[in-house]
Amino acid sequence: MSRIGVLALQGDVAEHVHMLESLGVDALGVKKADQLLEVDALILPGGESTTIAKMAVRFGLIDPIRTVIDDGLPVYGTCAGMIFLASTISDGDQPVIGALDVVVRRNAFGRQNESFEAPLDVDDLDSPFPGVFIRAPWVDKVGADVEVLATIDDHPVMVRQGRILATSFHPELTDDGRIHEMLLNLI
Amino acid sequence: MVETGTDRVKRGLALNLKGGVIMDVVNADQAKIAEEAGAVAVMALERVPADIRKDGGVARMSDPNMIDEIQAAVTVPVMAKCRIGHFAEAAVLQTLGVDYVDESEVLTPADEEHHIDKWAFTTPFVCGARNLGEALRRIGEGAAMIRTKGEAGTGNVVEAVRHMRTITNEMRAISAMGDEQLMSAARDMGAPYDIVKEVAETGVLPVVNFAAGGIATPADAALMMGLGVDGVFVGSGIFKSSDPDGYARAIVEATTFWNEPEVVGKVSRGLGTAMPGIEIQSLQDSERLASRGW
């Protein structure tokens, strides 16, 4: 059985774990670099991206995560996780893993009062996905190898580059496991 | 069909703050220190609870200018406090675009009988609780996040521990009850039956629950995480210590690694003096902030 790591420095880790277990796979909260070698895929959860990035730097996780991704480990980032994966952040200089060739804009839709739910058309899915956007980012620019799988008002909100998947919304806060299954299919 | 202010996005923001520390700040400089240390959010207020306690008088919502300045200084969520029952202060905070409103006993209550109808707002609310009944009443009024009341501004964690243990014990008790017992449990706790039933079935609160009120050291944060809270508010504990940068950073790290005592020990080394504490028994009943609200 596959075992999926969820980076557990801060954020909605338990919601991802619950989703993974409901799909019949094992989940492991990852706080240490050596745990990255025990998993078949990695999720970077929703949370506060500045906090997750600072903690990853202080506890020496940025380079080990970049290494396993470069070695082909499938990875999926939601919201803060998308920001953390991006190569460039348009409005700040916080540390990033940088494996995903996109420019991301933080809090692009606004503050909490602008957080919203909307059904979302996603390439590869045959019916709309329940999009939950919380102080969400969007993608300003994508590199040549990046596929855009969903947009809102022409802003990419879901992208894939090889085995790297990222959404600016939170499937883990719904009971729809289809996007997590897309990660499992990358293993 | 775009919907804002739904339960899911209100509760969802709190879910995204889990495992983090929310720090009280009184100006933009403090907000930057908090963000730099790794705070998941800041609480903008005019005086930290220790000063409110010392100064006395009526404590109210902050000046909107101050909240604007803090919002401009940081990218993390900014929360702000309104008085219990003061729906007009809450409405102002909503227009300012704060990310959460704390209907807080730390400020002087505006209404001794009623809390705010929080369903009427797009902005989510966090409220304090001493026990399960109080938590479920606030959730029944629309709170999207709960925190223990503890005893703010004392630097003494004992009340936060008492409140968290009480909530946990009461949840265990109703989880073990038969369906026929839940209505009388709801009556005894003064809590909405539907939410009592939901908690009995799931064994967890339907919203995130943070610790607040008296957390002053990294080990205090680890203690509360070990008791099962989802994260920590630190009020006076950062900026009333001898080394705010050091305390802020250490408390963030201890919250993430709460179950690794060697990390908590490492971050606790050489921090200097924690905020001065107050023995709870020395407080008059009228000085106990936790007894405000019901």
GROMACS .gro file of C-alpha atoms in nm, chain B residues 101-274:
model
  174
  288VAL     CA    1  -1.315   3.928   1.477
  289ASP     CA    2  -1.245   3.823   1.836
  290GLU     CA    3  -1.555   3.891   2.046
  291SER     CA    4  -1.341   3.912   2.354
  292GLU     CA    5  -1.376   3.916   2.730
  293VAL     CA    6  -1.043   4.101   2.742
  294LEU     CA    7  -1.236   4.415   2.644
  295THR     CA    8  -1.508   4.551   2.870
  296PRO     CA    9  -1.840   4.381   2.781
  297ALA     CA   10  -2.101   4.601   2.611
  298ASP     CA   11  -2.390   4.362   2.678
  299GLU     CA   12  -2.414   4.141   2.986
  300GLU     CA   13  -2.687   3.917   2.845
  301HIS     CA   14  -2.628   3.876   2.473
  302HIS     CA   15  -2.337   3.790   2.254
  303ILE     CA   16  -2.328   3.904   1.891
  304ASP     CA   17  -2.536   3.721   1.628
  305LYS     CA   18  -2.231   3.613   1.433
  306TRP     CA   19  -2.426   3.447   1.150
  307ALA     CA   20  -2.511   3.798   1.029
  308PHE     CA   21  -2.148   3.868   0.932
  309THR     CA   22  -1.926   3.771   0.638
  310THR     CA   23  -1.615   3.804   0.854
  311PRO     CA   24  -1.565   3.500   1.078
  312PHE     CA   25  -1.556   3.523   1.460
  313VAL     CA   26  -1.349   3.360   1.732
  314CYS     CA   27  -1.489   3.350   2.088
  315GLY     CA   28  -1.358   3.239   2.426
  316ALA     CA   29  -1.497   2.950   2.630
  317ARG     CA   30  -1.438   2.799   2.976
  318ASN     CA   31  -1.634   2.481   2.918
  319LEU     CA   32  -1.814   2.283   2.650
  320GLY     CA   33  -2.152   2.447   2.701
  321GLU     CA   34  -2.004   2.792   2.652
  322ALA     CA   35  -1.813   2.678   2.342
  323LEU     CA   36  -2.127   2.527   2.187
  324ARG     CA   37  -2.336   2.836   2.267
  325ARG     CA   38  -2.085   3.049   2.078
  326ILE     CA   39  -2.080   2.803   1.787
  327GLY     CA   40  -2.461   2.814   1.794
  328GLU     CA   41  -2.437   3.193   1.755
  329GLY     CA   42  -2.208   3.149   1.454
  330ALA     CA   43  -1.852   3.147   1.593
  331ALA     CA   44  -1.620   2.977   1.341
  332MET     CA   45  -1.336   2.926   1.589
  333ILE     CA   46  -1.313   2.879   1.967
  334ARG     CA   47  -1.034   2.952   2.212
  335THR     CA   48  -1.003   2.885   2.581
  336LYS     CA   49  -1.052   3.200   2.786
  337GLY     CA   50  -0.775   3.123   3.028
  338GLU     CA   51  -0.698   3.432   3.236
  339ALA     CA   52  -0.556   3.694   3.000
  340GLY     CA   53  -0.271   3.919   3.105
  341THR     CA   54  -0.159   3.704   3.397
  342GLY     CA   55   0.121   3.502   3.236
  343ASN     CA   56  -0.028   3.213   3.432
  344VAL     CA   57  -0.137   2.914   3.224
  345VAL     CA   58  -0.341   2.742   3.495
  346GLU     CA   59  -0.681   2.875   3.384
  347ALA     CA   60  -0.622   2.786   3.017
  348VAL     CA   61  -0.534   2.433   3.133
  349ARG     CA   62  -0.848   2.418   3.346
  350HIS     CA   63  -1.067   2.531   3.056
  351MET     CA   64  -0.915   2.290   2.805
  352ARG     CA   65  -0.935   1.995   3.044
  353THR     CA   66  -1.296   2.083   3.122
  354ILE     CA   67  -1.390   2.094   2.752
  355THR     CA   68  -1.212   1.763   2.685
  356ASN     CA   69  -1.373   1.589   2.983
  357GLU     CA   70  -1.718   1.711   2.888
  358MET     CA   71  -1.672   1.595   2.528
  359ARG     CA   72  -1.569   1.251   2.650
  360ALA     CA   73  -1.871   1.238   2.876
  361ILE     CA   74  -2.125   1.317   2.605
  362SER     CA   75  -1.952   1.083   2.358
  363ALA     CA   76  -2.018   0.798   2.603
  364MET     CA   77  -2.386   0.887   2.647
  365GLY     CA   78  -2.683   0.714   2.492
  366ASP     CA   79  -2.897   0.919   2.254
  367GLU     CA   80  -3.169   0.948   2.515
  368GLN     CA   81  -2.928   1.127   2.753
  369LEU     CA   82  -2.824   1.401   2.512
  370MET     CA   83  -3.125   1.628   2.556
  371SER     CA   84  -3.076   1.651   2.930
  372ALA     CA   85  -2.702   1.700   2.878
  373ALA     CA   86  -2.785   1.988   2.640
  374ARG     CA   87  -3.020   2.133   2.903
  375ASP     CA   88  -2.760   2.103   3.180
  376MET     CA   89  -2.487   2.263   2.969
  377GLY     CA   90  -2.718   2.527   2.827
  378ALA     CA   91  -2.604   2.430   2.478
  379PRO     CA   92  -2.791   2.380   2.148
  380TYR     CA   93  -2.913   2.019   2.122
  381ASP     CA   94  -2.815   1.974   1.757
  382ILE     CA   95  -2.454   2.068   1.821
  383VAL     CA   96  -2.439   1.855   2.138
  384LYS     CA   97  -2.559   1.561   1.928
  385GLU     CA   98  -2.304   1.634   1.656
  386VAL     CA   99  -2.017   1.646   1.908
  387ALA     CA  100  -2.140   1.326   2.076
  388GLU     CA  101  -2.132   1.150   1.738
  389THR     CA  102  -1.802   1.285   1.604
  390GLY     CA  103  -1.611   1.317   1.933
  391VAL     CA  104  -1.461   1.648   1.820
  392LEU     CA  105  -1.565   2.013   1.816
  393PRO     CA  106  -1.705   2.126   1.480
  394VAL     CA  107  -1.461   2.420   1.475
  395VAL     CA  108  -1.095   2.473   1.555
  396ASN     CA  109  -1.007   2.532   1.924
  397PHE     CA  110  -0.697   2.732   2.022
  398ALA     CA  111  -0.549   2.795   2.366
  399ALA     CA  112  -0.549   3.151   2.500
  400GLY     CA  113  -0.510   3.335   2.828
  401GLY     CA  114  -0.184   3.307   3.020
  402ILE     CA  115   0.055   3.137   2.777
  403ALA     CA  116   0.397   3.292   2.847
  404THR     CA  117   0.672   3.041   2.756
  405PRO     CA  118   0.756   2.783   2.486
  406ALA     CA  119   0.681   2.507   2.736
  407ASP     CA  120   0.338   2.661   2.809
  408ALA     CA  121   0.262   2.640   2.435
  409ALA     CA  122   0.381   2.277   2.424
  410LEU     CA  123   0.167   2.197   2.731
  411MET     CA  124  -0.148   2.331   2.567
  412MET     CA  125  -0.076   2.150   2.239
  413GLY     CA  126  -0.027   1.833   2.442
  414LEU     CA  127  -0.371   1.885   2.595
  415GLY     CA  128  -0.516   1.878   2.245
  416VAL     CA  129  -0.562   2.239   2.135
  417ASP     CA  130  -0.514   2.316   1.765
  418GLY     CA  131  -0.287   2.618   1.815
  419VAL     CA  132  -0.202   2.901   2.053
  420PHE     CA  133  -0.280   3.268   2.110
  421VAL     CA  134  -0.010   3.461   2.294
  422GLY     CA  135  -0.118   3.796   2.430
  423SER     CA  136   0.115   3.975   2.667
  424GLY     CA  137   0.364   3.687   2.671
  425ILE     CA  138   0.569   3.812   2.375
  426PHE     CA  139   0.596   4.187   2.414
  427LYS     CA  140   0.606   4.188   2.797
  428SER     CA  141   0.905   3.952   2.798
  429SER     CA  142   1.266   4.072   2.807
  430ASP     CA  143   1.328   3.951   2.448
  431PRO     CA  144   1.019   3.971   2.223
  432ASP     CA  145   1.196   3.843   1.907
  433GLY     CA  146   1.340   3.548   2.094
  434TYR     CA  147   1.017   3.459   2.275
  435ALA     CA  148   0.808   3.495   1.960
  436ARG     CA  149   1.031   3.266   1.761
  437ALA     CA  150   1.075   3.012   2.041
  438ILE     CA  151   0.700   2.986   2.106
  439VAL     CA  152   0.635   2.928   1.733
  440GLU     CA  153   0.894   2.651   1.721
  441ALA     CA  154   0.771   2.491   2.045
  442THR     CA  155   0.415   2.488   1.906
  443THR     CA  156   0.521   2.294   1.595
  444PHE     CA  157   0.750   2.056   1.786
  445TRP     CA  158   0.540   2.038   2.106
  446ASN     CA  159   0.583   1.662   2.130
  447GLU     CA  160   0.963   1.675   2.101
  448PRO     CA  161   1.090   1.794   2.442
  449GLU     CA  162   1.448   1.822   2.316
  450VAL     CA  163   1.336   2.087   2.065
  451VAL     CA  164   1.125   2.270   2.326
  452GLY     CA  165   1.428   2.264   2.558
  453LYS     CA  166   1.662   2.389   2.289
  454VAL     CA  167   1.444   2.687   2.197
  455SER     CA  168   1.394   2.771   2.568
  456ARG     CA  169   1.767   2.821   2.634
  457GLY     CA  170   1.889   3.170   2.724
  458LEU     CA  171   1.560   3.343   2.646
  459GLY     CA  172   1.583   3.588   2.934
  460THR     CA  173   1.291   3.680   3.156
  461ALA     CA  174   0.934   3.581   3.074
   0.00000   0.00000   0.00000
